[in-house]
Amino acid sequence: MWSFVTTPGSAPAVGVGVVDAVPVISAVISSGMTDWLAWVAIGAFVVALALQWQDRPGPARHVAAAAWVVFGVFWLTMVPYYYTDAQSPLQTVLSLAALPLCTYTGYLLFRGRDSLMLLSKAVMFMGVIYLPAETIPVVRTWLIETTAAQTHYGMELLGHSPGLAEGPEGYRSKFAFDPDETVTGRTTYIVLACTGIGSMAIFGGLIAAVKAPLRRKATAFALAVGVIWFLNQVRNVFIGLASPWGWFQQDWLVSFMTTYMGAEPSRVSFLVAHNYIAQMLSVVALVGITFLVVRILPEILEPLEDVLFVLTGTEYDLQEALGEEVRADGGHAAGAEDSSGSGSNAE
């Protein structure tokens, strides 16, 4: 999930609101246990898939089921951050829903739904892609500062050149707008979630998990990463300018956000741009990117069918619905000829 942080002038960000009902979870986050839970979950998925490779389906299902439960607990520990600091309704709801959904997925696996091992494999690869960026300082620094520099370049194309300064986290990632010259007196800085690495990890995990020719998998991955990178830069520039210049500081909106959402008046433009407009459009973008990737790699429909089953309890045949037939060897079905009429299947 993408995120962004706003600060008043050069001061560090301050979360708005208090979640008194979850002090224990907040303590877990501050202690660093969240990263530990993520590593445990991904490690358990690795063990489960190793057991499956050794042709031990029973133990593999049981370990994967436990991994799903730990994965759900990990997302639960993120709720206080999304609610208090990020003030993101969408991310808060998704994090709350993750524990029951992950627990149900583990239950289905434990009861013998072997097809969920492919989805487990995808989640494992997602973690392998994302966690190094989250936990290895040099990787994290490079991603954040590179994204900040690229976002600043995008601002310059629109006539704004605030410069970059060190943000509260110690990275050169804060847009140094003069608080005396802007409308809200606030500015923003880039955090890891602003880099788009989370969305890239989702598609990378799905693509790596399925069986298909390497050429098509590489093409699908390059397409997904390229589109995510471009849209993420547009999003970062939009939020980075909307916050200091008060694009959404209309009186009625400020009144609503401060009265019912507990927002600081000067932070309204940031919250509207980031938590509502950008995040909602991000969901639309992910659906669109999925459609593009499926045209190249229809094999990823298989784990997506299991996602829909977990969410709805209904079996879906997405391949039939979208007209994407897939051969057992990972290619397109016979008869799916290329447009040249030569009769050969395009890979």
PDB file of C-alpha atoms in Angstrom, residues 30-132:
ATOM      1  CA  SER A  30       7.146   0.485  18.830  1.00  0.00           C
ATOM      2  CA  SER A  31       9.086  -2.549  20.040  1.00  0.00           C
ATOM      3  CA  GLY A  32       9.850  -3.701  16.503  1.00  0.00           C
ATOM      4  CA  MET A  33       7.794  -6.878  16.861  1.00  0.00           C
ATOM      5  CA  THR A  34       5.859  -6.043  13.690  1.00  0.00           C
ATOM      6  CA  ASP A  35       8.884  -6.722  11.478  1.00  0.00           C
ATOM      7  CA  TRP A  36       9.564  -9.866  13.480  1.00  0.00           C
ATOM      8  CA  LEU A  37       6.043 -11.159  12.861  1.00  0.00           C
ATOM      9  CA  ALA A  38       6.419 -10.509   9.137  1.00  0.00           C
ATOM     10  CA  TRP A  39       9.678 -12.448   8.964  1.00  0.00           C
ATOM     11  CA  VAL A  40       8.187 -15.345  10.945  1.00  0.00           C
ATOM     12  CA  ALA A  41       5.194 -15.526   8.599  1.00  0.00           C
ATOM     13  CA  ILE A  42       7.301 -15.455   5.443  1.00  0.00           C
ATOM     14  CA  GLY A  43       9.753 -17.973   6.935  1.00  0.00           C
ATOM     15  CA  ALA A  44       6.859 -20.313   7.722  1.00  0.00           C
ATOM     16  CA  PHE A  45       5.620 -20.028   4.132  1.00  0.00           C
ATOM     17  CA  VAL A  46       9.110 -20.979   2.935  1.00  0.00           C
ATOM     18  CA  VAL A  47       9.104 -24.055   5.188  1.00  0.00           C
ATOM     19  CA  ALA A  48       5.629 -25.033   3.977  1.00  0.00           C
ATOM     20  CA  LEU A  49       6.632 -24.828   0.334  1.00  0.00           C
ATOM     21  CA  ALA A  50       9.821 -26.808   1.053  1.00  0.00           C
ATOM     22  CA  LEU A  51       7.661 -29.541   2.583  1.00  0.00           C
ATOM     23  CA  GLN A  52       5.406 -29.481  -0.466  1.00  0.00           C
ATOM     24  CA  TRP A  53       8.446 -29.827  -2.734  1.00  0.00           C
ATOM     25  CA  GLN A  54       9.452 -32.886  -0.671  1.00  0.00           C
ATOM     26  CA  ASP A  55       6.016 -34.370  -1.430  1.00  0.00           C
ATOM     27  CA  ARG A  56       4.718 -34.012   2.126  1.00  0.00           C
ATOM     28  CA  PRO A  57       1.364 -32.315   1.455  1.00  0.00           C
ATOM     29  CA  GLY A  58      -0.108 -32.820   4.940  1.00  0.00           C
ATOM     30  CA  PRO A  59       2.657 -31.102   6.941  1.00  0.00           C
ATOM     31  CA  ALA A  60       2.969 -28.476   4.187  1.00  0.00           C
ATOM     32  CA  ARG A  61      -0.702 -27.506   4.563  1.00  0.00           C
ATOM     33  CA  HIS A  62      -0.451 -27.352   8.353  1.00  0.00           C
ATOM     34  CA  VAL A  63       2.623 -25.144   8.383  1.00  0.00           C
ATOM     35  CA  ALA A  64       1.145 -22.875   5.697  1.00  0.00           C
ATOM     36  CA  ALA A  65      -2.077 -22.604   7.722  1.00  0.00           C
ATOM     37  CA  ALA A  66      -0.090 -21.434  10.753  1.00  0.00           C
ATOM     38  CA  ALA A  67       1.808 -18.979   8.557  1.00  0.00           C
ATOM     39  CA  TRP A  68      -1.466 -17.412   7.427  1.00  0.00           C
ATOM     40  CA  VAL A  69      -2.562 -16.851  11.017  1.00  0.00           C
ATOM     41  CA  VAL A  70       0.752 -15.157  11.890  1.00  0.00           C
ATOM     42  CA  PHE A  71       0.438 -13.071   8.733  1.00  0.00           C
ATOM     43  CA  GLY A  72      -2.999 -11.911   9.881  1.00  0.00           C
ATOM     44  CA  VAL A  73      -1.657 -10.964  13.317  1.00  0.00           C
ATOM     45  CA  PHE A  74       1.070  -8.942  11.608  1.00  0.00           C
ATOM     46  CA  TRP A  75      -1.565  -6.853   9.790  1.00  0.00           C
ATOM     47  CA  LEU A  76      -3.516  -6.401  13.018  1.00  0.00           C
ATOM     48  CA  THR A  77      -0.480  -4.761  14.621  1.00  0.00           C
ATOM     49  CA  MET A  78      -0.548  -2.168  11.846  1.00  0.00           C
ATOM     50  CA  VAL A  79      -4.049  -0.913  12.724  1.00  0.00           C
ATOM     51  CA  PRO A  80      -2.968   1.742  15.279  1.00  0.00           C
ATOM     52  CA  TYR A  81      -0.496   3.269  12.813  1.00  0.00           C
ATOM     53  CA  TYR A  82      -3.022   3.437   9.982  1.00  0.00           C
ATOM     54  CA  TYR A  83      -5.691   4.867  12.317  1.00  0.00           C
ATOM     55  CA  THR A  84      -3.692   7.388  14.352  1.00  0.00           C
ATOM     56  CA  ASP A  85      -0.673   8.428  12.276  1.00  0.00           C
ATOM     57  CA  ALA A  86      -1.775   7.831   8.690  1.00  0.00           C
ATOM     58  CA  GLN A  87      -5.463   8.541   9.467  1.00  0.00           C
ATOM     59  CA  SER A  88      -6.366   6.280   6.560  1.00  0.00           C
ATOM     60  CA  PRO A  89      -9.867   4.740   6.733  1.00  0.00           C
ATOM     61  CA  LEU A  90      -9.144   2.374   3.817  1.00  0.00           C
ATOM     62  CA  GLN A  91      -5.891   0.993   5.237  1.00  0.00           C
ATOM     63  CA  THR A  92      -7.389   0.733   8.727  1.00  0.00           C
ATOM     64  CA  VAL A  93     -10.354  -1.310   7.482  1.00  0.00           C
ATOM     65  CA  LEU A  94      -8.149  -3.560   5.351  1.00  0.00           C
ATOM     66  CA  SER A  95      -5.784  -4.205   8.258  1.00  0.00           C
ATOM     67  CA  LEU A  96      -8.682  -5.040  10.557  1.00  0.00           C
ATOM     68  CA  ALA A  97     -10.148  -7.414   7.968  1.00  0.00           C
ATOM     69  CA  ALA A  98      -6.811  -9.143   7.381  1.00  0.00           C
ATOM     70  CA  LEU A  99      -6.801 -11.242  10.562  1.00  0.00           C
ATOM     71  CA  PRO A 100     -10.171 -12.976  10.039  1.00  0.00           C
ATOM     72  CA  LEU A 101      -9.510 -13.405   6.322  1.00  0.00           C
ATOM     73  CA  CYS A 102      -6.029 -14.830   6.867  1.00  0.00           C
ATOM     74  CA  THR A 103      -7.300 -17.086   9.655  1.00  0.00           C
ATOM     75  CA  TYR A 104     -10.056 -18.359   7.370  1.00  0.00           C
ATOM     76  CA  THR A 105      -7.512 -19.008   4.628  1.00  0.00           C
ATOM     77  CA  GLY A 106      -5.434 -21.017   7.090  1.00  0.00           C
ATOM     78  CA  TYR A 107      -8.537 -22.956   8.113  1.00  0.00           C
ATOM     79  CA  LEU A 108      -9.322 -23.810   4.480  1.00  0.00           C
ATOM     80  CA  LEU A 109      -5.761 -25.007   3.978  1.00  0.00           C
ATOM     81  CA  PHE A 110      -5.865 -27.089   7.132  1.00  0.00           C
ATOM     82  CA  ARG A 111      -9.081 -28.699   5.883  1.00  0.00           C
ATOM     83  CA  GLY A 112      -7.417 -29.697   2.618  1.00  0.00           C
ATOM     84  CA  ARG A 113      -7.877 -26.923   0.019  1.00  0.00           C
ATOM     85  CA  ASP A 114      -4.514 -27.574  -1.627  1.00  0.00           C
ATOM     86  CA  SER A 115      -4.984 -24.921  -4.311  1.00  0.00           C
ATOM     87  CA  LEU A 116      -4.275 -22.297  -1.634  1.00  0.00           C
ATOM     88  CA  MET A 117      -0.655 -23.446  -1.571  1.00  0.00           C
ATOM     89  CA  LEU A 118      -0.159 -21.465  -4.792  1.00  0.00           C
ATOM     90  CA  LEU A 119      -1.493 -18.318  -3.110  1.00  0.00           C
ATOM     91  CA  SER A 120       0.781 -19.071  -0.147  1.00  0.00           C
ATOM     92  CA  LYS A 121       3.704 -19.287  -2.559  1.00  0.00           C
ATOM     93  CA  ALA A 122       2.761 -15.906  -4.017  1.00  0.00           C
ATOM     94  CA  VAL A 123       2.659 -14.309  -0.559  1.00  0.00           C
ATOM     95  CA  MET A 124       6.060 -15.818   0.212  1.00  0.00           C
ATOM     96  CA  PHE A 125       7.572 -14.187  -2.875  1.00  0.00           C
ATOM     97  CA  MET A 126       5.854 -10.894  -2.019  1.00  0.00           C
ATOM     98  CA  GLY A 127       7.581 -10.972   1.355  1.00  0.00           C
ATOM     99  CA  VAL A 128      10.926 -11.889  -0.168  1.00  0.00           C
ATOM    100  CA  ILE A 129      10.664  -8.819  -2.418  1.00  0.00           C
ATOM    101  CA  TYR A 130       9.317  -6.391   0.188  1.00  0.00           C
ATOM    102  CA  LEU A 131      10.984  -7.267   3.495  1.00  0.00           C
ATOM    103  CA  PRO A 132      14.587  -6.539   2.410  1.00  0.00           C
TER     104      PRO A 132
END
